[in-house]
Amino acid sequence: MYPVTVVSPRMGSQGWPFADVDAFPAADADPLYKSEHVKDLYLKVDPNYAGRFTVPVLWDKKNHTIVNNESSEIIRMFNTAFNDFIPAEKAALDYYPENLRAQIDELNEWIYPNINNGVYRAGFATSQEAYQKAVHEVFDALDKVEKILVGKEYLVGDRLTEADIRLWVTIIRFDPVYVGHFKCNFRTIRDGYPSIHSWLQKLYWNNDAFKSSTNFDHIKTHYYWSHTAINPTRVVPEGPVPNIRPL
């Protein structure tokens, strides 16, 4: 009902390409307009647009426009906005339940700046001082998450919530990318954070929604190939081996 189009991970001078111009494995062509790059969609909506051409993009096929391009807001939309159009058992799933919202919001308030965005602040730092500040904040926050997850499978309320989903996208990339590429190398998740690692493994191996939406080749290629200021050779590492350990 709500198809997903996957761009190539090789983000170059024109931004994110579709498969028509970069046929990377598991990348898709634009099924609507045969656009070459994501930026073409932005400029289709507004030819004078001068901002960043980012993903994800939630696209309105009827009105030919962008509904939203902010991942945290799209998560909230998909939680409830389409419940009238999907099977009842799917509509009943609620990842931002009323009774847990305060706890979820509190976690998001420090996990986003210190972990989700913290790895980028460390990786793109252009001074030693900025890097050191950011990388210490990343690991201080990971230490805090580790304590929360001791003996637990989820961050909040013994159930899968938005808080887990938002943290997941950074943790699944951490060992394959952020340890090396962004110099977040105090510890790996697999060997330094047993509770976070167990949480990660269980989400990946026990819930196909996480496994089926994770492509390690896309993850590693995007960062190591696209960020030439950090990795000018564009050599993509083979490891870690395995990308994620079995349960």
Coordinates of C-alpha atoms in Angstrom, one line a residue:
M1 CA 0.0 0.0 0.0
Y2 CA 2.9 2.4 0.8
P3 CA 5.8 1.4 -1.4
V4 CA 9.4 2.3 -0.6
T5 CA 11.9 3.5 -3.2
V6 CA 15.5 3.0 -2.2
V7 CA 18.2 5.3 -3.6
S8 CA 21.7 4.4 -4.4
P9 CA 24.0 4.8 -1.4
R10 CA 26.7 6.6 -3.5
M11 CA 25.8 10.2 -2.8
G12 CA 27.9 12.3 -5.1
S13 CA 28.0 15.9 -6.3
Q14 CA 24.3 15.8 -7.4
G15 CA 23.1 14.2 -4.2
W16 CA 21.3 10.9 -3.8
P17 CA 20.9 9.1 -7.2
F18 CA 18.2 6.7 -8.3
A19 CA 19.1 3.5 -10.0
D20 CA 18.7 4.9 -13.5
V21 CA 21.9 6.8 -13.1
D22 CA 23.6 4.5 -10.5
A23 CA 22.5 0.9 -10.7
F24 CA 23.9 0.0 -7.3
P25 CA 22.5 -3.4 -6.1
A26 CA 19.1 -3.1 -4.3
A27 CA 18.7 0.5 -5.5
D28 CA 15.5 1.5 -7.3
A29 CA 14.5 3.7 -10.1
D30 CA 12.1 6.6 -9.5
P31 CA 8.8 4.8 -10.4
L32 CA 6.8 8.0 -10.9
Y33 CA 8.9 10.6 -12.8
K34 CA 12.1 8.7 -13.7
S35 CA 14.1 11.3 -11.8
E36 CA 17.8 10.9 -11.8
H37 CA 18.4 12.3 -8.3
V38 CA 16.3 13.0 -5.2
K39 CA 17.0 16.7 -5.8
D40 CA 14.8 16.5 -8.9
L41 CA 11.9 15.8 -6.7
Y42 CA 12.6 18.8 -4.5
L43 CA 12.9 21.0 -7.5
K44 CA 9.8 19.6 -9.0
V45 CA 7.9 20.9 -6.0
D46 CA 9.8 24.2 -5.9
P47 CA 12.1 25.2 -8.7
N48 CA 13.6 27.9 -6.5
Y49 CA 14.3 25.6 -3.6
A50 CA 17.8 26.3 -2.2
G51 CA 18.0 23.9 0.8
R52 CA 19.5 20.5 1.3
F53 CA 18.2 17.5 -0.7
T54 CA 17.8 15.0 2.1
V55 CA 16.2 11.6 2.6
P56 CA 13.8 10.2 3.7
V57 CA 11.1 11.9 1.6
L58 CA 7.4 11.1 2.2
W59 CA 5.8 11.8 -1.2
D60 CA 2.2 12.6 -2.0
K61 CA 1.5 10.9 -5.4
K62 CA -1.8 12.6 -5.8
N63 CA -0.7 16.2 -5.3
H64 CA 2.9 15.6 -6.6
T65 CA 4.6 17.1 -3.5
I66 CA 6.7 16.4 -0.5
V67 CA 4.6 15.8 2.6
N68 CA 7.6 15.6 5.0
N69 CA 11.4 15.0 5.0
E70 CA 12.1 14.8 8.7
S71 CA 12.5 11.2 9.9
S72 CA 11.3 11.8 13.5
E73 CA 8.1 13.3 12.2
I74 CA 7.5 10.6 9.6
I75 CA 7.8 8.0 12.3
R76 CA 5.0 9.7 14.2
M77 CA 2.9 10.0 11.0
F78 CA 3.2 6.3 10.2
N79 CA 2.3 5.4 13.7
T80 CA -1.3 6.7 13.4
A81 CA -2.0 8.8 10.3
F82 CA -2.8 5.8 8.0
N83 CA -4.6 3.6 10.5
D84 CA -7.9 3.8 8.6
F85 CA -6.3 2.3 5.5
I86 CA -4.5 -0.6 6.9
P87 CA -5.6 -3.9 8.5
A88 CA -6.9 -3.6 12.0
E89 CA -4.1 -5.7 13.5
K90 CA -1.5 -3.3 12.0
A91 CA -3.5 -0.3 13.1
A92 CA -3.5 -1.6 16.6
L93 CA 0.2 -1.3 16.9
D94 CA 1.2 1.9 18.7
Y95 CA 4.9 2.8 19.1
Y96 CA 4.1 6.1 20.9
P97 CA 1.5 5.0 23.4
E98 CA -0.1 7.7 25.6
N99 CA 1.0 6.2 28.9
L100 CA 4.7 6.1 27.8
R101 CA 5.0 9.4 25.9
A102 CA 6.7 11.3 28.7
Q103 CA 9.4 8.6 29.1
I104 CA 9.9 8.3 25.3
D105 CA 10.2 12.1 24.9
E106 CA 12.6 12.3 27.8
L107 CA 14.9 9.7 26.2
N108 CA 14.7 11.3 22.8
E109 CA 15.7 14.6 24.3
W110 CA 19.2 13.4 25.1
I111 CA 19.6 10.3 22.8
Y112 CA 19.2 12.4 19.7
P113 CA 21.8 15.2 20.4
N114 CA 24.3 12.9 22.0
I115 CA 24.1 9.7 20.0
N116 CA 22.1 10.0 16.8
N117 CA 23.6 13.4 16.0
G118 CA 26.6 13.0 18.3
V119 CA 28.3 10.6 16.0
Y120 CA 28.0 13.1 13.1
R121 CA 29.4 15.9 15.3
A122 CA 32.4 13.7 16.1
G123 CA 32.9 12.5 12.5
F124 CA 32.6 15.9 10.8
A125 CA 34.5 17.8 13.5
T126 CA 37.2 20.0 12.0
S127 CA 39.1 20.7 15.2
Q128 CA 40.5 18.5 17.9
E129 CA 38.5 20.3 20.6
A130 CA 35.2 19.8 18.8
Y131 CA 35.9 16.2 18.1
Q132 CA 36.9 15.4 21.7
K133 CA 33.8 17.1 23.1
A134 CA 31.5 15.3 20.7
V135 CA 33.0 11.8 21.1
H136 CA 33.0 12.0 24.9
E137 CA 29.3 13.0 24.8
V138 CA 28.6 10.0 22.5
F139 CA 30.1 7.5 24.9
D140 CA 28.7 9.1 28.0
A141 CA 25.3 8.7 26.5
L142 CA 26.0 5.1 25.4
D143 CA 27.1 4.4 29.0
K144 CA 23.7 5.7 30.1
V145 CA 21.8 3.6 27.6
E146 CA 23.7 0.6 28.7
K147 CA 22.5 1.0 32.3
I148 CA 18.9 1.4 31.1
L149 CA 19.0 -1.8 29.1
V150 CA 20.5 -4.1 31.8
G151 CA 18.1 -7.0 32.0
K152 CA 15.7 -5.4 29.6
E153 CA 14.7 -6.0 25.9
Y154 CA 13.4 -2.5 25.3
L155 CA 14.1 1.0 26.4
V156 CA 10.7 1.9 27.7
G157 CA 7.8 -0.1 29.2
D158 CA 8.9 -3.6 28.3
R159 CA 7.6 -3.1 24.7
L160 CA 8.9 -1.8 21.4
T161 CA 8.4 1.9 21.1
E162 CA 9.6 4.8 19.0
A163 CA 12.5 5.2 21.4
D164 CA 13.9 1.9 20.3
I165 CA 13.4 2.6 16.6
R166 CA 15.1 6.0 16.8
L167 CA 18.1 4.6 18.7
W168 CA 18.3 1.5 16.5
V169 CA 19.3 3.4 13.3
T170 CA 22.5 4.7 14.9
I171 CA 23.4 1.5 16.8
I172 CA 23.1 -0.8 13.8
R173 CA 25.6 1.5 12.0
F174 CA 27.9 1.9 14.9
D175 CA 30.4 -0.9 14.5
P176 CA 30.3 -1.0 10.7
V177 CA 30.8 2.7 10.2
Y178 CA 31.0 5.0 13.2
V179 CA 33.8 3.3 15.0
G180 CA 36.2 3.8 12.1
H181 CA 34.8 6.4 9.8
F182 CA 33.7 8.8 12.5
K183 CA 36.4 8.0 15.0
C184 CA 34.0 6.9 17.7
N185 CA 36.4 4.3 18.8
F186 CA 36.4 4.2 22.6
R187 CA 34.6 0.8 22.4
T188 CA 32.5 -1.2 19.9
I189 CA 29.0 -2.1 20.7
R190 CA 29.6 -5.8 20.3
D191 CA 32.5 -5.9 22.8
G192 CA 31.9 -2.9 25.0
Y193 CA 28.2 -2.8 25.6
P194 CA 26.7 -6.2 26.4
S195 CA 23.2 -4.9 27.1
I196 CA 23.0 -2.7 24.1
H197 CA 24.5 -5.5 22.0
S198 CA 21.9 -8.0 23.2
W199 CA 19.1 -5.5 22.5
L200 CA 20.5 -4.9 19.0
Q201 CA 20.8 -8.6 18.2
K202 CA 17.2 -9.4 19.4
L203 CA 15.7 -6.6 17.3
Y204 CA 17.6 -7.7 14.2
W205 CA 17.2 -11.5 14.5
N206 CA 13.7 -11.7 16.1
N207 CA 11.8 -8.9 14.3
D208 CA 12.1 -9.1 10.5
A209 CA 11.1 -5.5 10.1
F210 CA 14.5 -4.6 11.4
K211 CA 16.5 -7.2 9.5
S212 CA 14.7 -6.8 6.2
S213 CA 15.2 -3.0 6.2
T214 CA 18.9 -3.2 6.9
N215 CA 21.4 -3.4 4.1
F216 CA 25.0 -3.3 5.3
D217 CA 26.4 -2.8 1.8
H218 CA 24.3 0.3 1.5
I219 CA 25.3 1.5 5.0
K220 CA 29.0 1.1 4.5
T221 CA 29.1 2.3 0.9
H222 CA 27.2 5.5 1.6
Y223 CA 29.5 6.7 4.4
Y224 CA 32.9 5.5 3.1
W225 CA 32.2 6.4 -0.6
S226 CA 30.3 9.6 -0.2
H227 CA 32.3 11.5 2.4
T228 CA 35.4 12.2 0.5
A229 CA 36.6 14.9 2.9
I230 CA 36.9 12.1 5.5
N231 CA 37.8 9.2 3.1
P232 CA 39.2 10.5 -0.1
T233 CA 40.1 7.1 -1.5
R234 CA 36.5 5.9 -1.3
V235 CA 37.8 2.5 -0.2
V236 CA 35.0 0.7 1.6
P237 CA 36.1 -1.7 4.4
E238 CA 35.1 -5.3 4.4
G239 CA 34.6 -5.6 8.2
P240 CA 33.4 -6.0 10.7
V241 CA 33.0 -9.7 10.3
P242 CA 30.2 -10.5 10.7
N243 CA 28.3 -7.3 10.3
I244 CA 26.1 -8.4 13.2
R245 CA 26.7 -11.4 15.4
P246 CA 24.2 -14.2 15.6
L247 CA 22.2 -14.6 18.8

